[in-house]
Short mmCIF file of C-alpha atoms in Angstrom, two decimals:
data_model
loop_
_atom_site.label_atom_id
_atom_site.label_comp_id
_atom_site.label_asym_id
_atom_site.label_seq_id
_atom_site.Cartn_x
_atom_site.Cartn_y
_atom_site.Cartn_z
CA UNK A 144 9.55 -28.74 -128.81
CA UNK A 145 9.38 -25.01 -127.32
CA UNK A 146 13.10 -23.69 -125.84
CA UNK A 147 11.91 -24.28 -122.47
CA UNK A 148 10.68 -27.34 -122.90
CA UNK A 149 14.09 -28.23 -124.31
CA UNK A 150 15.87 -26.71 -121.40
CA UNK A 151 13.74 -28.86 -119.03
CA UNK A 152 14.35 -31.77 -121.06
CA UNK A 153 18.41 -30.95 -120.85
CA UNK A 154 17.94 -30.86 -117.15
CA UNK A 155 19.11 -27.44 -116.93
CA UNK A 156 16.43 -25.65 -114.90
CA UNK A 157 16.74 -25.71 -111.26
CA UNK A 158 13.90 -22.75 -110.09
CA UNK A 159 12.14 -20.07 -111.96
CA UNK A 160 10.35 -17.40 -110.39
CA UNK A 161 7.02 -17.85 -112.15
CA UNK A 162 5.51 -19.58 -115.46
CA UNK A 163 5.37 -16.51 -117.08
CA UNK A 164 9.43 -16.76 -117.92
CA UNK A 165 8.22 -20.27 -119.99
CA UNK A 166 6.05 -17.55 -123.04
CA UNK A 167 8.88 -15.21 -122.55
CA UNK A 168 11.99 -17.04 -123.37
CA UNK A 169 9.71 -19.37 -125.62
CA UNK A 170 9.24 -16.05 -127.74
CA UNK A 171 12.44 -14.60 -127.85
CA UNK A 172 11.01 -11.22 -125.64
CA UNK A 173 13.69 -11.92 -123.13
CA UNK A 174 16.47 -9.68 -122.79
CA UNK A 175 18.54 -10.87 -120.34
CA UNK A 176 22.03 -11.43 -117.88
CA UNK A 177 24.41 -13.74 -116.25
CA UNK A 178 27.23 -12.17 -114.54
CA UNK A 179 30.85 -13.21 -114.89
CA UNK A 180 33.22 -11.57 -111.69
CA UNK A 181 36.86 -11.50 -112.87
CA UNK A 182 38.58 -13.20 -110.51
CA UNK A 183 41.10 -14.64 -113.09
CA UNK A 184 42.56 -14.09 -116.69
CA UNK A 185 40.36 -16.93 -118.64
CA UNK A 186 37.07 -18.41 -118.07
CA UNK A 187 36.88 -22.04 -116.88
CA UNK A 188 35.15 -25.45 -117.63
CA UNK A 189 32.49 -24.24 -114.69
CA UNK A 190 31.23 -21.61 -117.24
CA UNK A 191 30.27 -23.61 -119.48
CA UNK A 192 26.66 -23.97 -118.33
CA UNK A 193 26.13 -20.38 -118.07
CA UNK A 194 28.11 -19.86 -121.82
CA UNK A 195 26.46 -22.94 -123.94
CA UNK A 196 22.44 -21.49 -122.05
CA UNK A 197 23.38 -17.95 -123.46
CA UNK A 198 24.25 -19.83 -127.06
CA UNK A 199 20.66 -21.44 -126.67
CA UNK A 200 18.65 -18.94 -125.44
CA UNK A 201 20.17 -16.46 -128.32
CA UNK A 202 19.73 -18.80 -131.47
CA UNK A 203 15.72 -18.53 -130.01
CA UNK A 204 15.47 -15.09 -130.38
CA UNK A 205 16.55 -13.41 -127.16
CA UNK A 206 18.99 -11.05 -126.58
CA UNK A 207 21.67 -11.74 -123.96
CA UNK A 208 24.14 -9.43 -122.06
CA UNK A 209 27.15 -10.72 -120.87
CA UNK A 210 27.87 -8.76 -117.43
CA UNK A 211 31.25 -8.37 -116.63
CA UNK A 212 31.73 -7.92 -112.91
CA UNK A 213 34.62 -5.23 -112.76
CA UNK A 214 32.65 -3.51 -110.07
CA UNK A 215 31.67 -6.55 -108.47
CA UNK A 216 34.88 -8.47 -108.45
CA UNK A 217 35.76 -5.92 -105.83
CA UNK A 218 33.78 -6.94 -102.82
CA UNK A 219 33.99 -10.56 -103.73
CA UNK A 220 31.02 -13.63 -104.24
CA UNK A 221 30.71 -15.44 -101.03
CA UNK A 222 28.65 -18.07 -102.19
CA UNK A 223 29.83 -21.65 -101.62
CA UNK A 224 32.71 -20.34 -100.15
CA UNK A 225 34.44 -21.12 -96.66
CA UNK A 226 36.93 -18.72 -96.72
CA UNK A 227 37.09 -14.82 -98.75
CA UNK A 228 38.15 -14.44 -101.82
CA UNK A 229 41.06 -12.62 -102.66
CA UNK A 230 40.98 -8.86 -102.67
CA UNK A 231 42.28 -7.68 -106.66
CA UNK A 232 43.28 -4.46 -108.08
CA UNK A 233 41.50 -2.42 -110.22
CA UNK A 234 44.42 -2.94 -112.78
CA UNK A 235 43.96 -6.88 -112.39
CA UNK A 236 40.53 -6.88 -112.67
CA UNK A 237 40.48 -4.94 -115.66
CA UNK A 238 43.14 -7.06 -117.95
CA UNK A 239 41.00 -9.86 -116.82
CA UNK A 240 37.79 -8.48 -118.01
CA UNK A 241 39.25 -8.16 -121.48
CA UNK A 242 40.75 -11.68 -121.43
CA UNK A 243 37.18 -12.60 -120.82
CA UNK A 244 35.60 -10.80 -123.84
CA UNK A 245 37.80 -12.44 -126.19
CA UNK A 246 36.64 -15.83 -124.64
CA UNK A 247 32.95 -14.86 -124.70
CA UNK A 248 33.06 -14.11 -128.66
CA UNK A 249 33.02 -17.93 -129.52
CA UNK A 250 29.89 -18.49 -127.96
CA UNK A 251 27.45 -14.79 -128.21
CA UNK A 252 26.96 -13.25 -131.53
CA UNK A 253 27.78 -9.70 -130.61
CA UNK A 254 27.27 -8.44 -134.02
CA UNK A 255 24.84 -5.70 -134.98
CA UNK A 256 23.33 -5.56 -131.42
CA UNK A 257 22.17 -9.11 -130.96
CA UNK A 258 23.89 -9.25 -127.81
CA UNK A 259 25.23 -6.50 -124.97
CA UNK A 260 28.69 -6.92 -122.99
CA UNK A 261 28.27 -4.45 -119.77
CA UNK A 262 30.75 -3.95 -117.21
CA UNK A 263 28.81 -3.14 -113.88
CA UNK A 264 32.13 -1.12 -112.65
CA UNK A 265 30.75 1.81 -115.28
CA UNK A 266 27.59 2.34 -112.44
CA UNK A 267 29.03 0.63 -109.33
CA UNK A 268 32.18 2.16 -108.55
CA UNK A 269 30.63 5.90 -109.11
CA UNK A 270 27.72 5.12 -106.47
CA UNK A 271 27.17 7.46 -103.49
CA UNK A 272 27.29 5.28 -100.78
CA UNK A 273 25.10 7.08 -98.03
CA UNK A 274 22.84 7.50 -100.72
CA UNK A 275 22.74 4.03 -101.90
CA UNK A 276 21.81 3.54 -98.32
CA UNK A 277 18.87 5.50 -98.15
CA UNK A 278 17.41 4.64 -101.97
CA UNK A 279 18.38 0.84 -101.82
CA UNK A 280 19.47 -0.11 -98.19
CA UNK A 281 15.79 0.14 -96.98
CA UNK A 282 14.25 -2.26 -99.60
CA UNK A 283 16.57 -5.16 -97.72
CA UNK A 284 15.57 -7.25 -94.16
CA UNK A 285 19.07 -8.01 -92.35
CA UNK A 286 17.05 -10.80 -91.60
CA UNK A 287 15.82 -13.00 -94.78
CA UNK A 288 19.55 -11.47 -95.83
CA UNK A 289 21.19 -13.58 -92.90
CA UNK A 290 19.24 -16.66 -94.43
CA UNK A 291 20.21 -16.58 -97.69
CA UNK A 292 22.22 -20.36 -99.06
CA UNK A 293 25.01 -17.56 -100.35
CA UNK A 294 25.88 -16.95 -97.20
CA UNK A 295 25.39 -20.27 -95.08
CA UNK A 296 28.82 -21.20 -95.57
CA UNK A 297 31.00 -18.28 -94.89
CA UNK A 298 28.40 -17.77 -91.79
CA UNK A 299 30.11 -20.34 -90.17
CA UNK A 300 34.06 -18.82 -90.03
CA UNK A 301 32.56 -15.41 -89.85
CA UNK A 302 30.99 -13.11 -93.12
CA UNK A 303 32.65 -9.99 -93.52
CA UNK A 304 30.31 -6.69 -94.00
CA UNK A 305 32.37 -6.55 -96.91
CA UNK A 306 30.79 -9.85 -98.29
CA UNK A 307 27.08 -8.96 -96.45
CA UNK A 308 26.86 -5.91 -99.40
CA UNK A 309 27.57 -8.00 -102.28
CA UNK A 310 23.62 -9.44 -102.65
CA UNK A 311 22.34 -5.85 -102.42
CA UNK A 312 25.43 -4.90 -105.48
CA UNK A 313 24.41 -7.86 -107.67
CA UNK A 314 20.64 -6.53 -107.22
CA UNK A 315 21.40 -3.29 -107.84
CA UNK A 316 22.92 -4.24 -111.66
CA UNK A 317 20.04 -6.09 -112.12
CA UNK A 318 17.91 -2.82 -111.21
CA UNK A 319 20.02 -0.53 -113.16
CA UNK A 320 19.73 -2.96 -116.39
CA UNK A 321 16.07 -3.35 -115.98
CA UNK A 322 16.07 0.55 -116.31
CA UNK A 323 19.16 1.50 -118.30
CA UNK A 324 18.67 -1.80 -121.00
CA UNK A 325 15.41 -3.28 -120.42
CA UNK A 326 17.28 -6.45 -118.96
CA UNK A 327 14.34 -8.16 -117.56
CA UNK A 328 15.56 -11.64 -116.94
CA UNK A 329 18.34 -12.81 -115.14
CA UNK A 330 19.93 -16.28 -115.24
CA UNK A 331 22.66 -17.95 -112.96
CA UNK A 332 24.04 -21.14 -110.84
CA UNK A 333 21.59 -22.30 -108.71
CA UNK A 334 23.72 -21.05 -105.73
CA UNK A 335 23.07 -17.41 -106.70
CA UNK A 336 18.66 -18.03 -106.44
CA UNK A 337 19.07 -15.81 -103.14
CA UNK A 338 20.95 -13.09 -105.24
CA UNK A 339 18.68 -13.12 -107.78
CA UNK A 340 15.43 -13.00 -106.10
CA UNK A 341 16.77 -9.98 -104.33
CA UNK A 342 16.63 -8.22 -107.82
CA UNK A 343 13.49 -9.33 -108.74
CA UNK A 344 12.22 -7.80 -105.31
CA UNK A 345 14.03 -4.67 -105.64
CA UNK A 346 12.88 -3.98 -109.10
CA UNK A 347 8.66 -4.91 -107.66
CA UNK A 348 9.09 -2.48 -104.45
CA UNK A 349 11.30 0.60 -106.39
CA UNK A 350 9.33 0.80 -109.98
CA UNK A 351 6.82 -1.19 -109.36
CA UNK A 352 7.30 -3.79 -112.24
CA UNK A 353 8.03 -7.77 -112.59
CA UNK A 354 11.51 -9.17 -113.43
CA UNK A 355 12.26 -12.88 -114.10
CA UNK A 356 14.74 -14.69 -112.46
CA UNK A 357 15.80 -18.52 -113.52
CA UNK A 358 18.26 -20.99 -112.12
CA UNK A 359 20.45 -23.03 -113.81
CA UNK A 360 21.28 -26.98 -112.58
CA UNK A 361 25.10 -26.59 -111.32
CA UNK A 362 27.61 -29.38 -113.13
CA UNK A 363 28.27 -31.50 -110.16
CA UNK A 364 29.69 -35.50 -111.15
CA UNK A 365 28.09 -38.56 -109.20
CA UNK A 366 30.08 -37.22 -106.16
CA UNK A 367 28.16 -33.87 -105.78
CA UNK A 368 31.63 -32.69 -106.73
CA UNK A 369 31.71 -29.08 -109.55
CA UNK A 370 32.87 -30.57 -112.70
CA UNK A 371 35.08 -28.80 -114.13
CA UNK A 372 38.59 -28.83 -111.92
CA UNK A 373 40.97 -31.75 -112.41
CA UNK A 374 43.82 -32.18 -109.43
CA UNK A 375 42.66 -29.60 -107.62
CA UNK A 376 43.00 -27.51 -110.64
CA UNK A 377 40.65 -25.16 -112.82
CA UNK A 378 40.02 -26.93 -116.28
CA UNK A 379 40.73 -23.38 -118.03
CA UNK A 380 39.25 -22.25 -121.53
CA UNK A 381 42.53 -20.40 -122.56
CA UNK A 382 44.92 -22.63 -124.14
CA UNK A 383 47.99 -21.18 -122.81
CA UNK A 384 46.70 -22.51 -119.29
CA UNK A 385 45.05 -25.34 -120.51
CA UNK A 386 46.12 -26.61 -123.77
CA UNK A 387 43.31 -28.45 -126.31
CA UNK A 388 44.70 -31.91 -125.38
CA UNK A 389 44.22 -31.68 -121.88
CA UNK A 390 40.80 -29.71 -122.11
CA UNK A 391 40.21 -32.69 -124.63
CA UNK A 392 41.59 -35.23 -121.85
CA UNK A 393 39.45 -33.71 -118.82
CA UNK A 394 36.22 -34.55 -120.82
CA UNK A 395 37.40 -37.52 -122.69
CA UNK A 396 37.95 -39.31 -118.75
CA UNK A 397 34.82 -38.10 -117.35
CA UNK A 398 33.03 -40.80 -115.21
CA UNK A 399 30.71 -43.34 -116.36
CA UNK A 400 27.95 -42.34 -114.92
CA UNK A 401 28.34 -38.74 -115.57
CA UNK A 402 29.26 -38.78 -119.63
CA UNK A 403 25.54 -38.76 -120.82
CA UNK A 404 24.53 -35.72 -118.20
CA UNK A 405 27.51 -33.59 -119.74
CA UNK A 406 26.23 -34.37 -123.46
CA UNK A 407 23.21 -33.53 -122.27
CA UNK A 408 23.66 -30.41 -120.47
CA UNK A 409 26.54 -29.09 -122.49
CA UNK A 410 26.64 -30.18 -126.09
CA UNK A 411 24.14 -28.84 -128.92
CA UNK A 412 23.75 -32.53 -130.06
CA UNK A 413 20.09 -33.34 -130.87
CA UNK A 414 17.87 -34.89 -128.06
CA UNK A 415 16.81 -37.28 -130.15
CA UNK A 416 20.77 -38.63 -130.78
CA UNK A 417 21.45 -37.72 -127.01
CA UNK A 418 18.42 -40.26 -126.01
CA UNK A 419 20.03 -42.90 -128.58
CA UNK A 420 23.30 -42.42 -126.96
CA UNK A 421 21.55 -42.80 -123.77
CA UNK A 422 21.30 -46.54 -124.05
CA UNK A 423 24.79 -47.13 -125.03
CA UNK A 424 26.76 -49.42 -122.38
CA UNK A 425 30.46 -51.13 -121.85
CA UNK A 426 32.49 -49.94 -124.15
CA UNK A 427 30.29 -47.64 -126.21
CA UNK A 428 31.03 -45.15 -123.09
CA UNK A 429 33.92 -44.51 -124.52
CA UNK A 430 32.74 -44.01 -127.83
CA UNK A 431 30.17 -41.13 -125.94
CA UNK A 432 33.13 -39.92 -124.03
CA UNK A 433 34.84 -39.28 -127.06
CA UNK A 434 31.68 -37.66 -128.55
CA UNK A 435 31.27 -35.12 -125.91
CA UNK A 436 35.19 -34.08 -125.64
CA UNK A 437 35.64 -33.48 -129.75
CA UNK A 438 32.31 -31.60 -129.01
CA UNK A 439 32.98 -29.45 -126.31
CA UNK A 440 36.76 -29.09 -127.55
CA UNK A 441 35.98 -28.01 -130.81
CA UNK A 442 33.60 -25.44 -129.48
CA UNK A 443 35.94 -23.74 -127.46
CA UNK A 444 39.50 -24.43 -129.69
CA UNK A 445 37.67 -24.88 -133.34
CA UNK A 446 37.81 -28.10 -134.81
CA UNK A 447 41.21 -28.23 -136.39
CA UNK A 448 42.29 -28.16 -132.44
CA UNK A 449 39.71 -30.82 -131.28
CA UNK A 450 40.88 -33.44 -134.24
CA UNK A 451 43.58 -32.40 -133.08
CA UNK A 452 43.63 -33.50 -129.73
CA UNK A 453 41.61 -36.69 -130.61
CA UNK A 454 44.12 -38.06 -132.73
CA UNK A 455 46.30 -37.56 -130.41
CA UNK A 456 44.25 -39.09 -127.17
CA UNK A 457 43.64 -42.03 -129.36
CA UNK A 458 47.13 -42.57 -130.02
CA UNK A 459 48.03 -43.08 -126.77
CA UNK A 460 45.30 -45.00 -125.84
CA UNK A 461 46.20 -48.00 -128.12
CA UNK A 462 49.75 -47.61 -126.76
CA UNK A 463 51.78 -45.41 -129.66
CA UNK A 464 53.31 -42.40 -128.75
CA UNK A 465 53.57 -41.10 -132.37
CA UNK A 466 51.15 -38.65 -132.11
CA UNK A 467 52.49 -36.58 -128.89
CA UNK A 468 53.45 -32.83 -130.75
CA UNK A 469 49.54 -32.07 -129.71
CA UNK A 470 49.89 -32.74 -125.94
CA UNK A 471 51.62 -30.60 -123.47
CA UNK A 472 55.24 -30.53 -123.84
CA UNK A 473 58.46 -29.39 -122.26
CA UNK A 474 61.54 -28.42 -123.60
CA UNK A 475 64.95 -29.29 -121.56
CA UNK A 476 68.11 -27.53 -122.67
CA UNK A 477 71.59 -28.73 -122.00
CA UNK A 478 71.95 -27.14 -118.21
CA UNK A 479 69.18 -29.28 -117.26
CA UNK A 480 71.33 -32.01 -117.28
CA UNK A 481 73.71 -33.32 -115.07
CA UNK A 482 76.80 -35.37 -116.34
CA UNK A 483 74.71 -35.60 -119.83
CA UNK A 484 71.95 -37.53 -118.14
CA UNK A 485 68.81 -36.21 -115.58
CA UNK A 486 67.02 -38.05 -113.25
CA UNK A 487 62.84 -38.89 -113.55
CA UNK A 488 62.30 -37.25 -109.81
CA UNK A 489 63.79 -33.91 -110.93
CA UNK A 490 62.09 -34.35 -114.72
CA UNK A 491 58.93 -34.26 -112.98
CA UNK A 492 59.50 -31.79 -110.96
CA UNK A 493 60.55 -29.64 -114.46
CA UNK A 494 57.94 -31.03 -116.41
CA UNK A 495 55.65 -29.89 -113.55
CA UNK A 496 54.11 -33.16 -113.27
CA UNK A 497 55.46 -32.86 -109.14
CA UNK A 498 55.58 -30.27 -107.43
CA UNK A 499 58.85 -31.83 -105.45
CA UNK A 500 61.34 -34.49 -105.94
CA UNK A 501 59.30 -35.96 -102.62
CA UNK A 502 56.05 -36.24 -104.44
CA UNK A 503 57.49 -37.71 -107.41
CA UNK A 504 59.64 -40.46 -105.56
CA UNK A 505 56.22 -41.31 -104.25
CA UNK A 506 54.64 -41.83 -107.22
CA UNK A 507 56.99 -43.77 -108.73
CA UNK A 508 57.40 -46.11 -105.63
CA UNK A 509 53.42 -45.99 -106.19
CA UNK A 510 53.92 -47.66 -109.64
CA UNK A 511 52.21 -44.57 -111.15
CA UNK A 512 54.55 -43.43 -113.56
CA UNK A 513 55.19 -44.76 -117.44
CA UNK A 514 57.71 -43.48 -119.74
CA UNK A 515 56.74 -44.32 -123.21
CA UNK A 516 54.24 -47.04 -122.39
CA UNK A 517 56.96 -48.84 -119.53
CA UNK A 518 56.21 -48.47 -115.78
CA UNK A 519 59.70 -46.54 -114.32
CA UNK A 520 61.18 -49.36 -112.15
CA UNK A 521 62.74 -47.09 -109.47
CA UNK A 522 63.30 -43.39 -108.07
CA UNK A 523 66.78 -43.59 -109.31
CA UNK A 524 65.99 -44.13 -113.34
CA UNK A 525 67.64 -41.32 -115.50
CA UNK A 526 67.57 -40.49 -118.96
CA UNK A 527 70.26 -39.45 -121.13
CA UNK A 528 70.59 -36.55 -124.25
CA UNK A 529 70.55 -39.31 -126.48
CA UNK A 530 66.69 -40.59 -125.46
CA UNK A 531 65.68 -36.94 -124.43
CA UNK A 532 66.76 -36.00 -127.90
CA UNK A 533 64.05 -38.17 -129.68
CA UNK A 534 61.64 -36.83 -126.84
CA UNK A 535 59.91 -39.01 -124.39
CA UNK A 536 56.36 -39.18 -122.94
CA UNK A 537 55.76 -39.42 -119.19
CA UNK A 538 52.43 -40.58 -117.93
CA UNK A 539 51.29 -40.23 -114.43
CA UNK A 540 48.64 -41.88 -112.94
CA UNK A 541 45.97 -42.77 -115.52
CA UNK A 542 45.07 -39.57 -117.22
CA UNK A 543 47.95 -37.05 -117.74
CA UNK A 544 50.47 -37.21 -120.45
CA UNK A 545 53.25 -34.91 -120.80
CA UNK A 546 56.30 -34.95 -123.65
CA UNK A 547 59.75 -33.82 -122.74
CA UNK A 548 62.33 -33.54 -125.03
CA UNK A 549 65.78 -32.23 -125.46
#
């Protein structure tokens, strides 16, 4: 089976530009992007696609280049967004960019130039803009711009000319690259095709030569939801934001009908196993849901981490509560407590399982809160040092633990 055809089988391609990209990648000729802005200290769960197709397309031969986006992170991506992003610092941008790095080394071999990490802020922020204007601005129609999908959204409260450059700044790195690195394929979320293509075309009409493009299928759940958020939340590849048990957690309670389309898509498990697992049913699900967490867990915290954070899971899934040093905790000192005892609203609200006492007297009323495997009977239930000393575990709802202790 060729790389593509293993991509196609993965159901990871959305759109190519043309058939020639299939002998390309397929023979490791490729050299070629994805683009990561920095809008925040740690990748998340929604990079995973773009991360685990770099992995792939490297172990065939081709050479990738991680782009960080400290130039681009300054206008802002307004693509499948209703409102604009939030303007960052130079300073921000740039502790972010090497928080990123660090993340990017588990998946791309950078050693001994097999791969390239570029920042596009080295070319972007020294441009000349009147004469950006007059050597790019006039490869661009206003018009085909004004009916690109990256804008269709933010169209509707009202793009900002701020926004309107940032398909002309993402073809412009692709441009530079093509001539500066010999970058001539670039890969992305199917929500950036109209970005892309305008790369391709500015590369044709300025030198005259053809550039690849190639989308990938975005990680949406049986709801057309984006995986990879959990209560609103970004599922976060750092473990200070997200620790290994709850990364491990997020996968381990993916849906049903979704478990065998993330194994698929995001694992490095053969096809052959994946189209075994394929027919598994009941309670085998769980057995594939467990699969597909230890495997994306251990690729992102090592495996000491992911066994880790199985052990754990599975602990508290038959009930004990042994095995809880692995999931998140928090630590209460004496002033937390009032009278030598503190009540489950405000440990909530400390434990940050609520984000007010309101919230968690709701839940609990709800009959969606469990301390150490018993559903709290009321809003007024407190705990004293004595139980906080041997360290409790709070459940809320169905999926998120939390230990407190004293």
């Amino acid at each position: 089976m060729t790389l593509y055809e293993e991509l196609k089988a993965r159901g990871l391609v959305a759109q190519i530009t043309d058939d020639e990209i299939i002998d390309v990648i397929n023979n490791g000729k490729a050299t070629f992007y994805i683009g990561f802005d920095c809008t925040a200290d740690s990748l998340t769960a929604g990079h995973f696609m773009a991360l685990t197709l770099m992995k792939r397309l490297q172990m065939a031969g081709n050479k990738p280049i991680a782009l960080i986006g400290g130039g681009t992170t300054m206008i802002g991506d307004p693509s499948g967004r209703t409102d604009m992003r939030k303007m960052l610092t130079k300073e921000d941008i740039a502790h972010n960019a090497a928080c990123f790095k660090k993340q990017m080394e588990k998946f791309i071999d950078f050693s001994d130039g097999k791969a390239l990490m570029l920042n596009n802020a080295d070319w972007l922020l020294n441009l000349n803009y009147v004469e950006l204007l007059r050597d790019v601005g006039a490869c661009f129609s206003v018009n085909n711009m004004l009916r690109a999908k990256c804008y269709e959204q933010r169209m509707e409260k009202g793009l900002s000319f701020l926004e309107f450059n940032y398909m002309i700044m993402q073809s412009y790195d692709f441009y530079y690259m093509f001539q500066h690195y010999g970058c001539n394929m670039q890969f992305g979320g199917d929500d950036q095709w109209s970005n892309m293509l305008g790369g391709t075309e500015l590369i044709r009409r300025k030198l005259g030569k053809d550039a690849y493009a190639m989308t990938i299928t975005l990680l949406t759940d049986s709801q057309g939801k984006k995986m990879g958020k959990t209560a609103g939340n970004a599922v976060w590849l750092d473990p200070n934001k997200t620790s290994p048990f709850e990364f491990y957690q997020y996968w381990r309670n993916v849906g049903d009908s979704d478990v065998m389309k993330c194994i698929r898509m995001l694992t490095f498990l053969p096809l052959e196993q994946i189209d075994e697992m394929s027919t598994w049913k009941d309670q085998r699900l769980n057995e594939a849901k467990e699969i597909l967490a230890f495997e994306l867990t251990k690729m992102v915290h090592g495996e000491e981490e992911a066994a880790k954070a199985q052990n754990a899971a599975r602990a508290l899934f038959s009930g004990a509560a042994g095995d809880a040093e692995h999931m998140p905790n928090t630590q209460l000192s004496e002033a937390d407590l009032t009278d030598g005892s503190i009540g489950i609203l405000t440990l909530m609200v400390k434990a940050g399982l609520a984000a007010s006492n309101g919230e968690a007297r709701r839940l609990v009323v709800q009959g969606g809160v469990l301390v150490d495997g018993e559903k709290v009977a009321a809003p007024t239930v407190s705990f004293t040092a004595e139980q906080l000393s041997k360290g409790i575990v709070i459940k809320k709802g169905k999926k998120v633990y939390h230990k407190v202790s004293l």
